Coordinates of C-alpha atoms in Angstrom, one line a residue:
M1 CA -25.4 11.8 2.7
K2 CA -27.7 10.2 0.0
T3 CA -28.6 6.7 -0.4
A4 CA -26.0 4.0 -2.0
E5 CA -27.0 5.1 -5.7
S6 CA -25.8 8.5 -4.9
E7 CA -22.2 7.1 -4.8
F8 CA -19.9 6.3 -6.8
V9 CA -18.2 3.2 -6.6
C10 CA -15.2 2.0 -7.9
A11 CA -14.0 -1.8 -7.6
G12 CA -10.7 -3.6 -8.2
V13 CA -7.7 -1.4 -9.4
S14 CA -4.9 -3.0 -8.8
A15 CA -2.0 -1.0 -7.4
A16 CA 0.2 -3.9 -9.1
E17 CA -0.6 -2.2 -12.7
V18 CA 0.9 1.0 -11.7
P19 CA 4.6 0.8 -14.8
L20 CA 7.4 0.2 -12.4
A21 CA 8.3 3.6 -15.4
E22 CA 6.4 5.9 -12.7
R23 CA 8.6 5.1 -9.8
V24 CA 11.6 7.8 -9.5
S25 CA 15.0 5.6 -9.8
S26 CA 16.3 4.4 -6.1
P27 CA 19.4 5.2 -5.1
V28 CA 19.9 1.4 -3.8
D29 CA 23.4 0.3 -3.0
Q30 CA 22.9 -2.9 -4.5
P31 CA 26.3 -4.7 -4.7
R32 CA 26.5 -3.9 -0.6
I33 CA 23.1 -5.9 -0.8
E34 CA 25.2 -8.1 -2.8
R35 CA 27.5 -8.6 -0.6
A36 CA 25.6 -9.0 2.6
V37 CA 23.4 -11.4 0.6
R38 CA 26.8 -13.8 0.4
E39 CA 27.5 -13.0 3.8
I40 CA 23.6 -15.1 5.4
L41 CA 23.8 -17.3 2.4
A42 CA 27.9 -18.6 4.0
A43 CA 26.4 -18.0 7.9
V44 CA 23.5 -20.6 7.4
G45 CA 25.6 -23.3 5.6
E46 CA 24.8 -22.7 2.5
D47 CA 27.9 -22.0 -0.4
P48 CA 27.7 -18.7 -2.3
D49 CA 29.9 -20.0 -4.7
R50 CA 27.2 -22.9 -5.7
E51 CA 26.0 -23.2 -9.4
G52 CA 22.3 -22.4 -8.3
L53 CA 23.1 -19.7 -5.7
L54 CA 26.1 -17.4 -8.2
E55 CA 23.0 -15.1 -9.0
T56 CA 21.1 -14.7 -6.2
P57 CA 22.7 -12.2 -4.5
A58 CA 23.0 -10.3 -7.6
R59 CA 18.5 -11.4 -7.8
V60 CA 17.7 -10.2 -4.3
A61 CA 19.8 -7.4 -4.7
R62 CA 17.0 -6.2 -7.9
M63 CA 14.4 -7.1 -5.7
Y64 CA 15.0 -5.3 -2.5
A65 CA 15.5 -2.2 -5.3
E66 CA 11.8 -2.6 -6.7
M67 CA 10.7 -3.6 -3.4
F68 CA 11.6 -1.1 -1.7
S69 CA 11.8 1.7 -5.0
G70 CA 8.5 4.0 -2.7
L71 CA 12.0 5.3 -0.1
H72 CA 12.8 7.5 -2.9
E73 CA 9.7 8.8 -4.2
D74 CA 7.3 10.9 -2.6
P75 CA 3.3 10.0 -3.3
R76 CA 2.2 13.6 -2.9
R77 CA 3.0 13.7 -6.5
H78 CA 0.3 11.8 -7.7
L79 CA -2.4 14.7 -5.4
G80 CA -1.3 17.5 -7.2
K81 CA -4.0 16.9 -10.1
A82 CA -7.4 16.9 -9.0
F83 CA -9.9 18.6 -10.8
T84 CA -12.2 20.5 -9.3
E85 CA -16.0 18.7 -9.2
K86 CA -19.3 20.1 -7.5
Y87 CA -19.4 17.0 -5.9
D88 CA -19.7 16.0 -1.9
E89 CA -20.7 12.3 -2.6
L90 CA -18.7 9.2 -1.1
V91 CA -15.8 7.6 -4.0
L92 CA -14.9 4.6 -3.3
V93 CA -11.8 2.5 -4.6
R94 CA -12.2 -0.5 -3.1
D95 CA -9.5 -3.4 -3.5
I96 CA -6.4 -2.0 -4.2
A97 CA -4.5 -5.2 -4.5
F98 CA -0.8 -4.5 -3.1
N99 CA 2.0 -6.2 -1.6
S100 CA 4.2 -4.7 1.0
V101 CA 7.1 -5.2 3.7
C102 CA 7.1 -5.9 7.0
E103 CA 9.9 -3.9 8.9
H104 CA 10.2 -6.6 11.1
H105 CA 11.0 -9.2 9.3
L106 CA 11.7 -8.5 6.2
L107 CA 9.3 -10.7 5.3
P108 CA 6.0 -10.2 2.6
F109 CA 2.4 -9.2 3.7
M110 CA -0.6 -8.6 0.9
G111 CA -3.4 -7.2 1.0
Q112 CA -6.3 -4.9 -0.4
A113 CA -6.8 -1.1 0.4
H114 CA -9.8 -0.3 0.2
I115 CA -10.4 3.7 0.5
G116 CA -13.0 6.3 0.5
Y117 CA -13.1 9.8 0.4
I118 CA -15.6 13.2 0.7
P119 CA -14.5 15.8 -1.8
D120 CA -14.4 19.4 -0.7
G121 CA -14.9 20.8 -4.0
R122 CA -11.8 18.6 -6.4
V123 CA -11.5 14.9 -6.7
L124 CA -8.9 13.3 -8.0
G125 CA -7.8 10.6 -10.8
L126 CA -8.3 7.2 -9.6
S127 CA -5.9 6.2 -10.4
K128 CA -3.7 8.0 -7.9
L129 CA -4.8 6.2 -5.2
A130 CA -4.0 2.9 -6.8
R131 CA 0.9 5.0 -7.0
V132 CA -0.3 6.1 -4.1
V133 CA -1.0 2.5 -2.1
E134 CA 1.8 1.3 -3.8
V135 CA 4.5 3.7 -3.2
V136 CA 3.7 3.6 0.9
S137 CA 3.5 -0.1 0.6
H138 CA 7.1 -0.4 -1.6
R139 CA 9.2 0.2 1.7
P140 CA 9.3 -1.2 5.0
Q141 CA 6.3 -1.4 6.2
V142 CA 3.9 -2.5 9.7
Q143 CA 0.0 -2.3 7.7
E144 CA -1.3 0.2 11.2
R145 CA 1.1 2.3 9.5
M146 CA 1.0 2.4 5.8
T147 CA -3.3 2.9 7.2
E148 CA -2.9 6.2 8.2
Q149 CA 0.0 7.6 6.3
I150 CA -3.0 7.2 3.4
A151 CA -5.6 8.3 5.3
G152 CA -3.2 11.7 6.7
L153 CA -1.8 11.7 2.7
L154 CA -5.3 12.4 1.4
E155 CA -6.8 15.1 4.6
H156 CA -4.1 16.7 4.0
D157 CA -2.4 17.8 0.6
L158 CA -6.3 16.7 -1.5
G159 CA -8.3 18.7 1.2
A160 CA -11.5 16.0 1.9
K161 CA -13.8 16.2 3.9
G162 CA -13.1 12.7 4.7
V163 CA -11.3 9.9 4.4
A164 CA -11.5 6.1 5.2
V165 CA -8.8 3.6 4.7
V166 CA -9.0 0.3 5.6
I167 CA -6.1 -2.0 5.1
E168 CA -6.6 -6.1 4.6
A169 CA -3.7 -8.1 4.7
S170 CA -2.6 -11.4 4.8
H171 CA 1.1 -11.2 6.6
T172 CA 3.1 -14.6 6.3
C173 CA 5.8 -13.0 9.4
M174 CA 2.9 -15.0 11.1
T175 CA 1.7 -18.0 8.6
I176 CA 5.5 -18.9 7.4
R177 CA 7.1 -19.2 10.8
G178 CA 6.9 -18.4 14.0
V179 CA 3.0 -18.8 15.6
R180 CA 2.4 -20.3 12.2
K181 CA -1.4 -19.5 11.2
P182 CA -2.8 -19.3 7.7
G183 CA -5.5 -18.0 7.0
S184 CA -5.1 -15.6 9.6
L185 CA -5.9 -11.7 8.3
C186 CA -4.7 -8.0 9.6
V187 CA -7.6 -5.6 9.2
T188 CA -6.3 -1.9 10.0
S189 CA -8.5 1.2 9.3
A190 CA -7.6 5.2 9.7
M191 CA -11.2 7.3 9.8
K192 CA -10.7 11.4 9.4
G193 CA -12.8 14.1 9.0
I194 CA -16.5 13.4 8.8
F195 CA -15.5 10.0 9.0
R196 CA -14.6 9.6 12.6
S197 CA -17.1 12.0 14.2
N198 CA -20.1 10.5 12.0
V199 CA -21.7 7.3 13.1
S200 CA -23.8 7.0 10.2
S201 CA -21.2 8.0 7.3
R202 CA -18.0 5.3 8.8
A203 CA -21.2 3.1 8.6
E204 CA -22.3 3.6 5.0
V205 CA -18.5 4.0 4.3
M206 CA -18.1 0.4 5.6
S207 CA -21.0 -1.5 4.4
L208 CA -20.3 0.3 0.6
I209 CA -16.2 -1.9 1.4
Y210 CA -18.1 -4.8 2.5
G211 CA -21.8 -5.4 1.1
K212 CA -21.8 -8.3 -1.6
R213 CA -19.0 -9.6 -0.7

């Protein structure tokens, strides 16, 4: 690999900027969710017919349809359009903001994803990486699986020589309940290809992710 000057580093792409119109309409049974939310409100001792709660079930149903929209979309569709380029150095998109839902407690976790890859003759439009993060994060998730899914998609569907995915996230399931440790951060990584087999390549991408922060 060459020095950092030969790398392409793009920071600050927000997955939240991916338009909702780009997503496939989800077949979520919103009336069923509304009925369930009414039951939950009654079970905790609230009056679901109270003025302030009358529209809550419908709001929650719409929220779940949005938060879990990735269940009804294939992230591979964002990897189908790649460009032939004679470039075989690191491409890194850093600080891709995302929000997801922990499948254990149905509470949000949010953070940033950093994705680097070494092309093998084909490069991807940079926004497509943010779109992949958006789809994979918008479903009931655990951070470990989400990290591996993103890396696997790039390795197999893009055919990259190497893929590095690092995700940093704060989980509300451990900051607002249970152990209640605000400020804690979970970091996961998945290294494929050259980043798994070559220590210097792995060190380089990690230094570019965390350098000058």
